[in-house]
GROMACS .gro file of C-alpha atoms in nm:
model
  229
    1MET     CA    1   0.457  -0.344   3.731
    2LYS     CA    2   0.314  -0.049   3.735
    3PHE     CA    3   0.591   0.156   3.573
    4LYS     CA    4   0.626  -0.105   3.332
    5LEU     CA    5   0.219  -0.106   3.177
    6LEU     CA    6   0.181   0.286   3.230
    7ALA     CA    7   0.478   0.285   2.990
    8LEU     CA    8   0.326   0.033   2.796
    9ILE     CA    9   0.007   0.234   2.775
   10PHE     CA   10   0.117   0.550   2.689
   11PHE     CA   11   0.414   0.377   2.321
   12VAL     CA   12   0.073   0.243   2.252
   13SER     CA   13  -0.138   0.520   2.253
   14ILE     CA   14   0.141   0.704   2.048
   15TYR     CA   15   0.148   0.451   1.815
   16LYS     CA   16  -0.233   0.442   1.760
   17GLY     CA   17  -0.183   0.869   1.720
   18PHE     CA   18   0.038   0.782   1.481
   19SER     CA   19  -0.153   0.504   1.270
   20GLN     CA   20  -0.392   0.824   1.202
   21ILE     CA   21  -0.212   0.934   0.941
   22ASP     CA   22  -0.333   0.716   0.663
   23GLU     CA   23  -0.005   0.693   0.476
   24SER     CA   24  -0.215   0.495   0.168
   25GLN     CA   25  -0.378   0.843   0.104
   26THR     CA   26  -0.216   1.111  -0.146
   27GLY     CA   27  -0.195   1.499  -0.009
   28ALA     CA   28  -0.143   1.823  -0.204
   29TRP     CA   29   0.084   2.124  -0.205
   30TYR     CA   30  -0.030   2.369  -0.360
   31MET     CA   31   0.352   2.656  -0.291
   32TYR     CA   32   0.314   3.004  -0.467
   33PHE     CA   33   0.742   3.149  -0.453
   34TYR     CA   34   0.873   3.439  -0.576
   35SER     CA   35   1.233   3.657  -0.612
   36TYR     CA   36   1.242   4.014  -0.657
   37GLN     CA   37   1.579   4.140  -0.732
   38PHE     CA   38   1.615   4.548  -0.639
   39LYS     CA   39   1.741   4.714  -0.965
   40ASN     CA   40   2.153   4.771  -0.948
   41SER     CA   41   2.178   4.594  -0.598
   42GLN     CA   42   2.315   4.312  -0.465
   43TRP     CA   43   1.978   4.221  -0.238
   44GLY     CA   44   1.613   4.143  -0.259
   45ILE     CA   45   1.376   3.948  -0.104
   46GLN     CA   46   1.206   3.629  -0.187
   47GLY     CA   47   0.982   3.347   0.027
   48ASP     CA   48   0.711   3.120  -0.098
   49PHE     CA   49   0.308   3.127   0.013
   50GLN     CA   50   0.229   2.743   0.102
   51TYR     CA   51  -0.090   2.521   0.209
   52ARG     CA   52  -0.074   2.179   0.259
   53ASP     CA   53  -0.354   1.948   0.224
   54TRP     CA   54  -0.389   1.586   0.418
   55GLN     CA   55  -0.632   1.493   0.142
   56GLY     CA   56  -0.643   1.718  -0.135
   57LEU     CA   57  -0.869   1.963   0.001
   58GLY     CA   58  -1.091   2.015   0.301
   59ASP     CA   59  -0.832   1.819   0.558
   60LYS     CA   60  -0.523   2.131   0.574
   61GLU     CA   61  -0.143   1.992   0.677
   62GLN     CA   62  -0.055   2.296   0.719
   63LEU     CA   63  -0.013   2.683   0.621
   64LEU     CA   64   0.344   2.790   0.571
   65LEU     CA   65   0.388   3.165   0.485
   66ARG     CA   66   0.798   3.291   0.404
   67SER     CA   67   1.031   3.603   0.377
   68GLY     CA   68   1.321   3.707   0.355
   69ILE     CA   69   1.625   3.949   0.224
   70THR     CA   70   1.782   3.798  -0.045
   71TYR     CA   71   2.217   3.884  -0.084
   72SER     CA   72   2.394   3.857  -0.372
   73PRO     CA   73   2.751   3.922  -0.366
   74LYS     CA   74   2.956   4.081  -0.656
   75ASP     CA   75   3.204   3.736  -0.868
   76ALA     CA   76   3.018   3.465  -0.605
   77ASP     CA   77   2.742   3.212  -0.744
   78VAL     CA   78   2.622   3.237  -0.464
   79LYS     CA   79   2.289   3.342  -0.254
   80PHE     CA   80   2.225   3.412   0.100
   81THR     CA   81   1.867   3.486   0.304
   82LEU     CA   82   1.830   3.542   0.609
   83GLY     CA   83   1.440   3.503   0.682
   84TYR     CA   84   1.116   3.431   0.818
   85GLY     CA   85   0.834   3.151   0.890
   86ASN     CA   86   0.500   3.162   0.964
   87VAL     CA   87   0.385   2.780   1.001
   88THR     CA   88  -0.007   2.603   1.096
   89THR     CA   89  -0.046   2.269   1.118
   90GLY     CA   90  -0.328   2.043   1.166
   91GLN     CA   91  -0.388   1.690   1.249
   92PHE     CA   92  -0.483   1.382   1.012
   93GLY     CA   93  -0.848   1.353   1.061
   94GLU     CA   94  -1.159   1.550   1.149
   95SER     CA   95  -0.974   1.684   1.447
   96ASP     CA   96  -0.977   2.134   1.383
   97ASP     CA   97  -0.693   2.144   1.636
   98THR     CA   98  -0.344   2.361   1.509
   99SER     CA   99  -0.007   2.461   1.698
  100ALA     CA  100   0.150   2.698   1.554
  101GLU     CA  101   0.529   2.779   1.475
  102SER     CA  102   0.729   3.052   1.434
  103ARG     CA  103   1.065   2.964   1.232
  104ILE     CA  104   1.401   3.240   1.164
  105TYR     CA  105   1.618   3.039   0.913
  106GLN     CA  106   1.909   3.103   0.720
  107GLU     CA  107   2.041   2.994   0.340
  108ALA     CA  108   2.241   2.920   0.066
  109LEU     CA  109   2.186   2.875  -0.246
  110ILE     CA  110   2.397   2.775  -0.466
  111PRO     CA  111   2.356   2.688  -0.845
  112GLN     CA  112   2.539   2.444  -1.029
  113LYS     CA  113   2.561   2.365  -1.427
  114LEU     CA  114   2.673   2.010  -1.550
  115GLY     CA  115   2.668   1.953  -1.976
  116ASN     CA  116   2.432   2.175  -2.131
  117ARG     CA  117   2.100   2.046  -2.005
  118PHE     CA  118   2.135   1.970  -1.636
  119TYR     CA  119   2.106   2.249  -1.419
  120LEU     CA  120   2.187   2.153  -1.042
  121THR     CA  121   2.132   2.390  -0.777
  122HIS     CA  122   2.217   2.305  -0.325
  123ARG     CA  123   2.025   2.470  -0.080
  124VAL     CA  124   2.145   2.506   0.259
  125ARG     CA  125   1.922   2.634   0.483
  126TYR     CA  126   1.906   2.633   0.925
  127GLU     CA  127   1.637   2.683   1.106
  128GLN     CA  128   1.503   2.833   1.478
  129ARG     CA  129   1.184   2.668   1.568
  130PHE     CA  130   0.996   2.832   1.834
  131VAL     CA  131   0.704   2.559   1.804
  132GLU     CA  132   0.426   2.588   1.984
  133ASP     CA  133   0.450   2.429   2.341
  134GLN     CA  134   0.778   2.270   2.316
  135ASP     CA  135   1.164   2.424   2.386
  136PHE     CA  136   1.335   2.568   2.116
  137ARG     CA  137   1.462   2.350   1.855
  138THR     CA  138   1.719   2.453   1.578
  139ARG     CA  139   1.719   2.227   1.255
  140TYR     CA  140   1.978   2.106   0.976
  141ARG     CA  141   1.824   2.106   0.565
  142TYR     CA  142   2.043   2.032   0.229
  143ASN     CA  143   1.770   2.008  -0.087
  144LEU     CA  144   1.992   1.889  -0.449
  145PHE     CA  145   1.772   2.058  -0.702
  146LEU     CA  146   1.802   1.889  -1.072
  147ASN     CA  147   1.604   2.023  -1.331
  148VAL     CA  148   1.687   1.878  -1.694
  149PRO     CA  149   1.518   2.110  -1.942
  150LEU     CA  150   1.366   1.832  -2.277
  151ASN     CA  151   1.311   2.064  -2.559
  152SER     CA  152   1.555   2.320  -2.577
  153LYS     CA  153   1.985   2.343  -2.394
  154ALA     CA  154   1.887   2.645  -2.117
  155LEU     CA  155   1.503   2.660  -1.919
  156SER     CA  156   1.427   2.952  -2.135
  157PRO     CA  157   1.042   2.996  -2.283
  158LYS     CA  158   0.858   2.752  -2.380
  159ALA     CA  159   1.087   2.492  -2.232
  160ILE     CA  160   0.928   2.149  -2.098
  161TYR     CA  161   1.162   2.065  -1.840
  162VAL     CA  162   1.215   1.733  -1.570
  163ALA     CA  163   1.289   1.828  -1.215
  164LEU     CA  164   1.352   1.631  -0.861
  165TYR     CA  165   1.474   1.683  -0.576
  166ASN     CA  166   1.567   1.497  -0.309
  167GLU     CA  167   1.587   1.693   0.045
  168LEU     CA  168   1.716   1.571   0.441
  169PHE     CA  169   1.638   1.701   0.750
  170ILE     CA  170   1.793   1.663   1.112
  171ASN     CA  171   1.750   1.806   1.421
  172GLY     CA  172   1.990   2.007   1.641
  173GLN     CA  173   1.874   1.857   1.948
  174THR     CA  174   1.638   1.602   2.046
  175ASP     CA  175   1.509   1.645   2.373
  176ILE     CA  176   1.181   1.935   2.364
  177GLY     CA  177   1.119   1.905   2.690
  178ASP     CA  178   0.816   1.793   2.940
  179GLY     CA  179   1.053   1.465   2.875
  180ARG     CA  180   0.921   1.452   2.519
  181GLU     CA  181   1.271   1.395   2.258
  182VAL     CA  182   1.295   1.324   1.982
  183GLN     CA  183   1.499   1.240   1.657
  184ILE     CA  184   1.843   1.332   1.491
  185PHE     CA  185   1.679   1.241   1.170
  186ASP     CA  186   1.416   1.417   1.153
  187ARG     CA  187   1.231   1.366   0.750
  188ASN     CA  188   1.364   1.278   0.437
  189ARG     CA  189   1.147   1.443   0.090
  190THR     CA  190   1.209   1.314  -0.242
  191TYR     CA  191   1.045   1.500  -0.538
  192LEU     CA  192   0.950   1.378  -0.973
  193GLY     CA  193   0.818   1.629  -1.110
  194ALA     CA  194   0.753   1.809  -1.490
  195GLY     CA  195   0.816   2.182  -1.533
  196TYR     CA  196   0.663   2.422  -1.784
  197VAL     CA  197   0.846   2.855  -1.796
  198LEU     CA  198   0.573   3.012  -1.987
  199ASN     CA  199   0.803   3.358  -1.964
  200PRO     CA  200   1.161   3.470  -1.869
  201LYS     CA  201   1.011   3.542  -1.472
  202ILE     CA  202   0.719   3.246  -1.496
  203ARG     CA  203   0.803   2.891  -1.432
  204PHE     CA  204   0.510   2.598  -1.381
  205GLN     CA  205   0.557   2.276  -1.190
  206PHE     CA  206   0.365   1.906  -1.091
  207GLY     CA  207   0.457   1.648  -0.936
  208TRP     CA  208   0.475   1.442  -0.690
  209MET     CA  209   0.708   1.425  -0.407
  210ASN     CA  210   0.691   1.138  -0.071
  211GLN     CA  211   0.767   1.227   0.280
  212LYS     CA  212   0.948   1.011   0.575
  213THR     CA  213   0.980   1.112   0.871
  214VAL     CA  214   1.038   0.814   1.159
  215THR     CA  215   0.702   0.775   1.219
  216TRP     CA  216   0.511   0.724   0.869
  217GLY     CA  217   0.577   0.789   0.474
  218LYS     CA  218   0.315   0.989   0.319
  219GLY     CA  219   0.269   1.094  -0.121
  220GLN     CA  220   0.200   1.373  -0.144
  221LEU     CA  221   0.148   1.592  -0.520
  222GLN     CA  222   0.254   1.913  -0.585
  223PHE     CA  223   0.179   2.205  -0.750
  224SER     CA  224   0.427   2.501  -0.799
  225MET     CA  225   0.402   2.892  -0.947
  226HIS     CA  226   0.741   3.024  -0.950
  227HIS     CA  227   0.723   3.405  -0.976
  228ARG     CA  228   1.036   3.642  -1.075
  229ILE     CA  229   0.871   3.998  -0.985
   0.00000   0.00000   0.00000
């Protein structure tokens, strides 16, 4: 009887912790993506800096800093990346508590064109995660991007385009330490937005993304700059 009561209190406290996230409140992500290809080389660098907020501004959800070394094999339309990310995650609401994560990742980026206007990109990513107060974890991610220019057939300067993506996250383990477990399904993100190509090196996007986890779902506005240095 005591065990059942303690278990009930435990699960109720977990539910209350998750219910504090206001799923009706739209958050915002501010993102800068960069890439650089070394001259006359198959090697380069790429990465992104992101500030994510639960409510737009003033309630930090995450600060993510990520960079990697890229390699593009000759005669193969694919780019491989080995990178590192540092993630600081905040709690929803008035709490200033944060948790830290170091993350190593490997990914393959595979572009594909369908017809005259449909620009697809497949991204497969494998992460090794060192999360504060948790055991070592891994995660698998698959993202399918689609860009469709509206006023031209190519993503050329002055092109306006529709941008969509869907990304699925799968945990490599369920046991994260101290008797805690997560599910195999981690989250899914679905995005719809619009983009503008300023010049061959810079484009901007603005859109809305819905993120679903096991316990909550939330909408996020996304503002991003994509920069080929």
